[in-house]
């Protein structure tokens, strides 16, 4: 069956199946109508024959009364002659048999009625070849059959037309979608199909359009990502190349400043490549997580206070508020530390001298809330929805020296999501920002 249908086009498949189904239905209805008509006609004929037989019996009874057996014979012969039927008359132990008129078609039907006189039972009358069904009523049946045949031919033509239309109606949108899919496969991403037809076809067309739209957007993002990565790599690489050339040509003298600069750019490159690799591995579900249950206060106490010194050097106040009632948390401590560090590093980076950075960790319904609040430069509302995108920086020209590659927040978001959590930010330009993420106590419960 599959081999057969795989070679058929949907249009023809629907056409054939609908035609066969409709033809069968019409045929069955035709046969049923013919059978019913025949049955009804036969019933009608039988009743009519009985009525005739009773009428003859009535005449014979009167004849018996007025003229006895001779008159009965005469009436019987006349009647048989008039009707062209044969008859057998039994009366008073006498029998009269009259053969049907020559040439009268034979019918197997027999109609027998009793004969009564005033004194009681007289005998019986049998019509051996009554004016029956054949051939008198067959023209009626033939007319019905002709009408049925005409109706069947008309219905069949209509059925074929409807099947053809149905086949086209069902297959045309699929062919349209198939053409559009081939165009997408050839690389055209902006292909859209018209949305009309039945609700399923409309739904499919809408889904297809959404899919191509998402595909085009993803491709645009990928192009942009590659361009941004190239841009991010170009600056440190050109600085490194220029410096190395200058050192080689003797234009620049090797010294601590030169080494520090080269190391800084190299570190930037290494971090960029590491972050990109981490995100790529996480996207492919190949980033290994080392789950461990940690006592949060002990764990935070091991590294959070070191920021005091960094903040002090930057002329910033650094405050921490770790709640006392924190339960143990199942997490990958290294990834989680990286996630918080990215927030804190940004706050230190984007908060001018004299400002403050506050880190708080507290319980929230179902999980732990990590929050980093600063009194820094803040962020324009238009940037907020894009902040956690890869390589996104609020400085579109990527000219500001203080900025990184724009991967830190994307990495944090990814790590938090791997823990089943969510991230967010509130900010006002010139007033500061609050970055937060929430991790559920049990990652399995949140997913
Ligand atoms: P970057 O390495 O550039 O800091 P991030 O992904 O960490 O990349 O941050 C993306 C952008 O978000 C930054 O370039 C910066 O414009 C903005 N941003 C992040 N944190 C802050 C903050 N605390 N205050 C102001 N702007 C911030």
Coordinates of C-alpha atoms and ligand atoms in Angstrom, one line a residue:
X1 CA 0.0 0.0 0.0
X2 CA 2.8 2.4 1.0
X3 CA 4.7 1.6 -2.2
X4 CA 1.6 2.4 -4.2
X5 CA 0.7 5.6 -2.4
X6 CA 4.3 6.8 -2.4
X7 CA 4.2 6.9 -6.2
X8 CA 0.8 8.7 -6.4
X9 CA 0.4 12.4 -6.2
X10 CA -1.9 13.5 -3.4
X11 CA -4.2 15.1 -6.0
X12 CA -4.7 11.8 -7.8
X13 CA -4.9 9.8 -4.6
X14 CA -7.7 11.9 -3.3
X15 CA -9.4 11.9 -6.7
X16 CA -9.3 8.1 -7.0
X17 CA -10.3 7.4 -3.5
X18 CA -13.2 9.9 -3.5
X19 CA -14.3 8.7 -6.9
X20 CA -14.3 5.1 -5.8
X21 CA -16.1 5.9 -2.6
X22 CA -18.8 8.1 -4.3
X23 CA -19.3 5.6 -7.1
X24 CA -19.7 2.7 -4.7
X25 CA -22.2 4.8 -2.7
X26 CA -24.2 5.8 -5.8
X27 CA -24.2 2.1 -7.0
X28 CA -25.4 0.8 -3.6
X29 CA -28.2 3.5 -3.5
X30 CA -29.2 2.6 -7.1
X31 CA -29.4 -1.1 -6.3
X32 CA -31.4 -0.4 -3.2
X33 CA -33.8 1.9 -5.0
X34 CA -34.4 -0.7 -7.8
X35 CA -34.9 -3.5 -5.3
X36 CA -37.4 -1.5 -3.3
X37 CA -39.3 -0.4 -6.4
X38 CA -39.5 -4.0 -7.6
X39 CA -40.7 -5.3 -4.2
X40 CA -43.3 -2.6 -4.0
X41 CA -44.6 -3.3 -7.5
X42 CA -44.8 -7.0 -6.9
X43 CA -46.8 -6.4 -3.8
X44 CA -49.1 -4.1 -5.7
X45 CA -49.5 -6.7 -8.4
X46 CA -50.3 -9.5 -6.0
X47 CA -53.0 -7.4 -4.3
X48 CA -54.4 -6.5 -7.6
X49 CA -54.5 -10.2 -8.7
X50 CA -56.3 -11.2 -5.5
X51 CA -58.8 -8.4 -6.0
X52 CA -59.5 -9.7 -9.6
X53 CA -59.8 -13.3 -8.3
X54 CA -62.2 -12.2 -5.7
X55 CA -64.3 -10.3 -8.2
X56 CA -64.4 -13.4 -10.5
X57 CA -65.3 -15.5 -7.5
X58 CA -68.2 -13.1 -6.8
X59 CA -69.4 -13.4 -10.4
X60 CA -69.2 -17.2 -10.3
X61 CA -71.2 -17.3 -7.1
X62 CA -74.0 -15.3 -8.7
X63 CA -73.8 -17.5 -11.8
X64 CA -74.0 -20.7 -9.6
X65 CA -77.1 -19.2 -7.9
X66 CA -78.9 -18.2 -11.1
X67 CA -77.8 -20.9 -13.6
X68 CA -75.9 -23.6 -11.8
X69 CA -72.7 -25.3 -13.2
X70 CA -73.5 -24.5 -16.9
X71 CA -73.7 -20.7 -16.3
X72 CA -70.6 -20.9 -14.1
X73 CA -68.7 -22.5 -16.9
X74 CA -69.9 -19.8 -19.3
X75 CA -68.9 -16.9 -17.0
X76 CA -65.6 -18.6 -16.3
X77 CA -64.8 -19.0 -20.0
X78 CA -65.8 -15.4 -20.8
X79 CA -63.8 -13.9 -18.0
X80 CA -60.7 -16.0 -18.8
X81 CA -61.0 -14.9 -22.4
X82 CA -61.4 -11.2 -21.5
X83 CA -58.4 -11.3 -19.1
X84 CA -56.3 -13.6 -21.2
X85 CA -55.7 -15.8 -18.1
X86 CA -56.0 -19.5 -17.5
X87 CA -58.1 -20.8 -14.6
X88 CA -59.1 -23.9 -12.7
X89 CA -62.6 -24.0 -11.3
X90 CA -63.6 -26.6 -8.7
X91 CA -67.3 -26.6 -7.7
X92 CA -69.5 -29.4 -6.6
X93 CA -66.8 -32.0 -7.4
X94 CA -66.7 -30.8 -10.9
X95 CA -63.6 -29.3 -12.5
X96 CA -63.2 -26.8 -15.3
X97 CA -59.7 -26.1 -16.7
X98 CA -59.1 -23.3 -19.1
X99 CA -55.7 -22.8 -20.6
X100 CA -54.3 -19.3 -21.0
X101 CA -54.8 -17.7 -24.3
X102 CA -52.1 -18.7 -26.9
X103 CA -49.1 -16.3 -26.8
X104 CA -49.8 -15.1 -23.2
X105 CA -46.4 -15.0 -21.5
X106 CA -46.2 -17.5 -18.8
X107 CA -45.9 -16.3 -15.2
X108 CA -45.3 -18.7 -12.3
X109 CA -47.8 -17.0 -10.0
X110 CA -51.0 -18.7 -8.9
X111 CA -53.8 -17.0 -7.1
X112 CA -56.4 -19.2 -5.4
X113 CA -59.6 -17.9 -3.7
X114 CA -62.4 -20.0 -2.1
X115 CA -65.9 -20.1 -3.6
X116 CA -68.9 -19.9 -1.3
X117 CA -72.6 -20.2 -2.0
X118 CA -75.5 -19.2 0.3
X119 CA -75.5 -22.8 1.6
X120 CA -71.8 -22.9 2.4
X121 CA -68.4 -23.7 0.7
X122 CA -68.8 -24.4 -3.0
X123 CA -65.3 -24.9 -4.2
X124 CA -62.3 -22.8 -5.3
X125 CA -61.0 -20.7 -8.1
X126 CA -57.4 -20.7 -9.2
X127 CA -56.0 -18.2 -11.7
X128 CA -53.2 -20.1 -13.3
X129 CA -51.8 -17.3 -15.4
X130 CA -53.2 -14.2 -13.8
X131 CA -52.8 -10.8 -15.4
X132 CA -49.5 -10.6 -13.5
X133 CA -46.4 -8.7 -13.0
X134 CA -44.8 -9.7 -16.3
X135 CA -45.0 -8.2 -18.8
X136 CA -47.6 -5.6 -17.9
X137 CA -45.7 -3.9 -15.2
X138 CA -42.2 -4.3 -16.6
X139 CA -42.4 -1.0 -18.6
X140 CA -42.9 0.8 -15.3
X141 CA -39.8 -0.9 -13.9
X142 CA -37.9 -0.2 -17.1
X143 CA -38.9 3.5 -16.8
X144 CA -37.6 3.5 -13.2
X145 CA -34.4 1.8 -14.3
X146 CA -33.9 4.4 -17.1
X147 CA -34.4 7.3 -14.6
X148 CA -32.1 5.6 -12.2
X149 CA -29.4 5.1 -14.8
X150 CA -29.7 8.8 -15.9
X151 CA -29.5 9.9 -12.3
X152 CA -26.5 7.6 -11.7
X153 CA -24.6 9.0 -14.7
X154 CA -25.3 12.5 -13.6
X155 CA -24.3 11.8 -10.0
X156 CA -21.1 10.1 -11.2
X157 CA -20.1 13.0 -13.3
X158 CA -20.8 15.3 -10.4
X159 CA -18.8 12.9 -8.1
X160 CA -15.9 13.0 -10.4
X161 CA -16.0 16.8 -10.6
X162 CA -16.2 17.1 -6.8
X163 CA -13.3 14.6 -6.4
X164 CA -11.2 16.5 -8.8
X165 CA -11.9 19.8 -7.1
X166 CA -11.2 18.2 -3.7
X167 CA -7.9 16.7 -4.9
X168 CA -6.8 20.1 -6.1
X169 CA -8.1 21.9 -3.1
X170 CA -6.2 19.7 -0.7
X171 CA -2.9 19.4 -2.7
X172 CA -2.5 23.0 -3.9
X173 CA -1.5 24.5 -0.6
X174 CA 0.9 21.5 0.1
X175 CA 2.5 22.1 -3.3
X176 CA 2.8 25.8 -2.5
X177 CA 4.5 24.9 0.8
X178 CA 6.7 22.4 -0.8
X179 CA 7.9 25.0 -3.4
X180 CA 8.5 27.5 -0.6
X181 CA 10.5 24.8 1.4
X182 CA 12.7 24.1 -1.6
X183 CA 13.3 27.8 -2.0
X184 CA 14.4 28.0 1.7
X185 CA 16.7 25.0 1.2
X186 CA 18.3 26.8 -1.8
X187 CA 19.1 29.6 0.6
X188 CA 16.2 32.1 0.2
X189 CA 15.3 32.9 3.8
X190 CA 12.6 35.6 3.2
X191 CA 10.2 33.2 1.5
X192 CA 6.6 33.6 2.8
X193 CA 3.5 31.7 1.8
X194 CA 0.0 33.2 1.5
X195 CA -2.2 32.3 4.5
X196 CA -5.5 31.0 3.3
X197 CA -7.4 27.7 3.0
X198 CA -8.8 25.4 5.8
X199 CA -7.8 26.1 9.4
X200 CA -5.1 23.3 9.3
X201 CA -3.6 24.7 6.1
X202 CA -3.7 28.3 7.5
X203 CA -2.0 27.0 10.7
X204 CA 0.7 25.2 8.7
X205 CA 1.3 28.3 6.5
X206 CA 1.5 30.6 9.6
X207 CA 4.0 28.1 11.2
X208 CA 6.0 28.0 8.0
X209 CA 6.1 31.8 7.8
X210 CA 7.1 32.0 11.5
X211 CA 9.8 29.4 10.9
X212 CA 11.4 31.2 7.9
X213 CA 11.1 34.5 9.8
X214 CA 13.0 33.0 12.8
X215 CA 15.5 31.3 10.4
X216 CA 16.2 34.7 8.7
X217 CA 16.6 36.4 12.1
X218 CA 18.9 33.7 13.4
X219 CA 21.0 33.9 10.2
X220 CA 21.2 37.7 10.6
X221 CA 22.2 37.3 14.2
X222 CA 24.9 34.8 13.2
X223 CA 26.3 37.1 10.5
X224 CA 26.3 39.9 13.1
X225 CA 28.0 37.7 15.6
X226 CA 30.7 36.7 13.2
X227 CA 31.2 40.4 12.3
X228 CA 31.3 41.3 16.0
X229 CA 33.8 38.6 16.8
X230 CA 36.0 39.7 13.9
X231 CA 35.8 43.2 15.2
X232 CA 36.6 42.2 18.8
X233 CA 39.6 40.1 17.6
X234 CA 40.9 42.8 15.2
X235 CA 41.7 45.5 17.8
X236 CA 43.9 43.4 20.2
X237 CA 45.5 41.5 17.3
X238 CA 46.4 44.7 15.4
X239 CA 47.8 46.2 18.6
X240 CA 49.8 43.0 19.2
X241 CA 51.0 42.9 15.6
X242 CA 51.9 46.6 15.6
X243 CA 53.8 46.4 18.8
X244 CA 55.7 43.3 17.8
X245 CA 56.7 44.9 14.5
X246 CA 57.8 48.1 16.4
X247 CA 59.9 45.9 18.8
X248 CA 61.4 44.0 15.9
X249 CA 62.3 47.2 14.0
X250 CA 63.7 48.7 17.2
X251 CA 61.2 51.6 17.0
X252 CA 59.9 50.5 20.4
X253 CA 62.2 49.5 23.3
X254 CA 61.1 46.4 25.2
X255 CA 60.0 47.5 28.7
X256 CA 57.5 46.8 31.5
X257 CA 54.9 49.1 29.9
X258 CA 55.1 47.3 26.6
X259 CA 54.9 43.9 28.2
X260 CA 51.9 44.9 30.4
X261 CA 50.1 46.2 27.3
X262 CA 50.8 43.1 25.3
X263 CA 49.8 40.9 28.2
X264 CA 46.6 42.9 28.6
X265 CA 45.6 42.5 25.0
X266 CA 46.5 38.8 25.1
X267 CA 44.4 38.2 28.2
X268 CA 41.5 40.0 26.5
X269 CA 41.9 37.6 23.5
X270 CA 42.1 34.5 25.7
X271 CA 39.0 35.5 27.7
X272 CA 37.1 36.3 24.5
X273 CA 38.0 32.9 23.0
X274 CA 37.2 31.1 26.3
X275 CA 33.8 32.8 26.6
X276 CA 32.9 32.1 23.0
X277 CA 33.9 28.4 23.5
X278 CA 31.9 28.2 26.7
X279 CA 28.8 29.6 25.1
X280 CA 29.2 27.3 22.1
X281 CA 29.6 24.2 24.3
X282 CA 26.6 25.3 26.4
X283 CA 24.5 25.7 23.2
X284 CA 25.4 22.2 22.1
X285 CA 24.6 20.9 25.6
X286 CA 28.2 19.8 25.9
X287 CA 29.4 22.1 28.7
X288 CA 30.3 19.8 31.7
X289 CA 28.8 20.9 35.0
X290 CA 30.3 19.7 38.3
X291 CA 27.4 19.6 40.7
X292 CA 28.1 19.9 44.4
X293 CA 26.1 20.9 47.4
X294 CA 27.7 24.0 48.9
X295 CA 27.2 25.9 52.2
X296 CA 26.7 29.3 50.7
X297 CA 28.1 31.5 53.5
X298 CA 31.3 29.4 53.7
X299 CA 31.7 29.3 50.0
X300 CA 31.1 33.1 49.5
X301 CA 33.4 33.9 52.4
X302 CA 36.2 32.2 50.4
X303 CA 36.3 34.7 47.6
X304 CA 33.8 37.5 47.9
X305 CA 35.8 39.7 50.4
X306 CA 38.7 39.9 48.0
X307 CA 36.7 42.5 46.1
X308 CA 37.1 44.9 49.0
X309 CA 40.6 45.6 47.9
X310 CA 39.8 46.0 44.2
X311 CA 36.9 48.3 45.0
X312 CA 39.0 50.4 47.3
X313 CA 41.6 50.8 44.6
X314 CA 38.9 52.0 42.3
X315 CA 37.7 54.5 44.9
X316 CA 34.4 52.6 45.5
X317 CA 32.6 51.4 48.5
X318 CA 31.9 47.6 48.5
X319 CA 29.2 46.1 50.7
X320 CA 28.0 42.6 51.1
X321 CA 24.9 41.3 52.7
X322 CA 24.7 37.5 53.0
X323 CA 21.5 36.2 54.8
X324 CA 22.0 33.9 57.8
X325 CA 19.3 31.4 56.9
X326 CA 20.7 30.3 53.5
X327 CA 20.1 26.6 52.9
X328 CA 22.8 24.4 51.2
X329 CA 22.6 24.8 47.4
X330 CA 23.2 22.2 44.8
X331 CA 25.2 23.9 42.0
X332 CA 28.4 24.0 40.0
X333 CA 30.2 26.4 42.3
X334 CA 32.8 27.5 39.7
X335 CA 30.1 28.4 37.1
X336 CA 28.0 30.1 39.8
X337 CA 31.0 32.1 41.0
X338 CA 31.8 33.1 37.4
X339 CA 28.2 34.3 37.0
X340 CA 28.3 36.5 40.1
X341 CA 31.8 37.8 39.3
X342 CA 30.6 39.0 35.9
X343 CA 28.0 41.1 37.6
X344 CA 30.4 42.5 40.2
X345 CA 33.2 43.1 37.6
X346 CA 30.7 45.1 35.5
X347 CA 29.5 47.1 38.5
X348 CA 33.1 48.0 39.4
X349 CA 33.8 48.9 35.8
X350 CA 30.8 51.0 35.2
X351 CA 30.6 52.9 38.5
X352 CA 32.6 56.1 38.7
X353 CA 34.9 56.9 41.6
X354 CA 33.1 57.6 44.8
X355 CA 30.2 55.3 44.1
X356 CA 29.3 52.1 45.7
X357 CA 28.7 48.4 44.8
X358 CA 26.5 46.2 47.1
X359 CA 26.2 42.4 46.8
X360 CA 23.3 40.7 48.6
X361 CA 22.4 37.0 48.7
X362 CA 19.1 36.0 50.3
X363 CA 16.3 33.5 50.2
X364 CA 13.5 34.0 47.8
X365 CA 10.4 31.7 47.3
X366 CA 11.8 28.4 46.0
X367 CA 15.4 29.5 45.6
X368 CA 18.3 31.9 46.3
X369 CA 18.4 35.5 45.0
X370 CA 21.8 36.9 44.1
X371 CA 21.8 40.7 43.6
X372 CA 24.5 43.2 42.6
X373 CA 23.5 46.8 43.0
X374 CA 25.7 49.8 41.9
X375 CA 25.4 53.6 41.8
X376 CA 27.1 53.7 38.4
X377 CA 26.3 55.2 35.0
X378 CA 23.1 53.2 34.6
X379 CA 21.6 51.9 31.3
X380 CA 19.2 53.5 28.9
X381 CA 15.9 51.5 28.8
X382 CA 16.3 50.8 25.1
X383 CA 19.3 48.6 25.8
X384 CA 17.8 46.6 28.6
X385 CA 16.1 43.9 26.5
X386 CA 19.3 43.3 24.6
X387 CA 21.8 43.4 27.4
X388 CA 22.1 39.6 27.9
X389 CA 22.6 39.0 24.1
X390 CA 26.0 37.9 22.9
X391 CA 28.5 40.7 22.1
X392 CA 25.9 43.3 22.9
X393 CA 27.3 46.6 24.4
X394 CA 25.5 49.7 25.1
X395 CA 28.3 51.6 23.3
X396 CA 27.4 50.8 19.7
X397 CA 30.7 52.0 18.3
X398 CA 32.6 49.7 20.7
X399 CA 34.8 52.6 21.2
X400 CA 34.9 52.8 24.9
X401 CA 38.1 51.5 26.4
X402 CA 36.5 50.3 29.6
X403 CA 34.1 47.8 27.9
X404 CA 34.8 44.2 27.4
X405 CA 33.6 42.2 24.4
X406 CA 30.0 42.1 25.6
X407 CA 30.0 38.4 26.4
X408 CA 30.0 38.5 30.3
X409 CA 26.3 38.9 30.7
X410 CA 25.5 36.3 28.1
X411 CA 27.8 33.8 29.9
X412 CA 26.1 34.6 33.2
X413 CA 22.7 34.1 31.7
X414 CA 23.7 30.8 30.2
X415 CA 25.2 29.5 33.5
X416 CA 22.1 30.6 35.4
X417 CA 19.8 28.9 32.9
X418 CA 21.9 25.7 33.2
X419 CA 21.0 25.9 36.9
X420 CA 17.3 26.2 36.0
X421 CA 17.3 29.9 37.1
X422 CA 16.5 33.3 35.6
X423 CA 18.3 36.7 35.3
X424 CA 17.1 40.3 35.2
X425 CA 18.1 43.9 35.6
X426 CA 16.6 47.2 36.6
X427 CA 18.5 50.4 35.8
X428 CA 18.1 54.1 35.4
X429 CA 20.7 56.2 33.5
X430 CA 22.9 58.2 35.8
X431 CA 21.5 56.5 38.9
X432 CA 22.9 53.0 38.8
X433 CA 21.8 49.4 38.1
X434 CA 20.7 46.3 39.9
X435 CA 21.5 43.0 38.2
X436 CA 20.1 39.9 39.8
X437 CA 19.6 36.2 39.2
X438 CA 17.6 33.6 41.0
X439 CA 18.7 29.9 41.4
X440 CA 16.1 27.3 42.4
X441 CA 17.1 25.1 45.4
X442 CA 16.7 22.0 43.3
X443 CA 17.5 22.5 39.5
X444 CA 15.4 19.5 38.7
X445 CA 12.3 21.0 40.4
X446 CA 12.5 24.1 38.2
X447 CA 12.9 22.4 34.9
Ligands
LIG1 P1 31.2 43.8 28.8 O1 32.3 42.8 28.8 O2 31.2 44.7 27.6 O3 31.0 44.4 30.1 P2 28.8 42.4 29.4 O4 28.1 41.4 28.6 O5 29.3 42.1 30.7 O6 30.0 42.8 28.5 O7 28.0 43.7 29.5 C1 27.3 44.1 28.3 C2 27.1 45.6 28.3 O8 26.1 45.9 29.4 C3 28.3 46.4 28.7 O9 29.0 46.6 27.6 C4 27.7 47.6 29.3 O10 27.4 48.5 28.3 C5 26.4 47.2 29.9 N1 26.5 46.9 31.4 C6 26.7 45.8 32.0 N2 26.7 46.0 33.4 C7 26.6 47.3 33.6 C8 26.5 48.1 34.7 N3 26.6 47.6 36.0 N4 26.3 49.4 34.6 C9 26.1 49.9 33.3 N5 26.2 49.2 32.2 C10 26.4 47.9 32.3

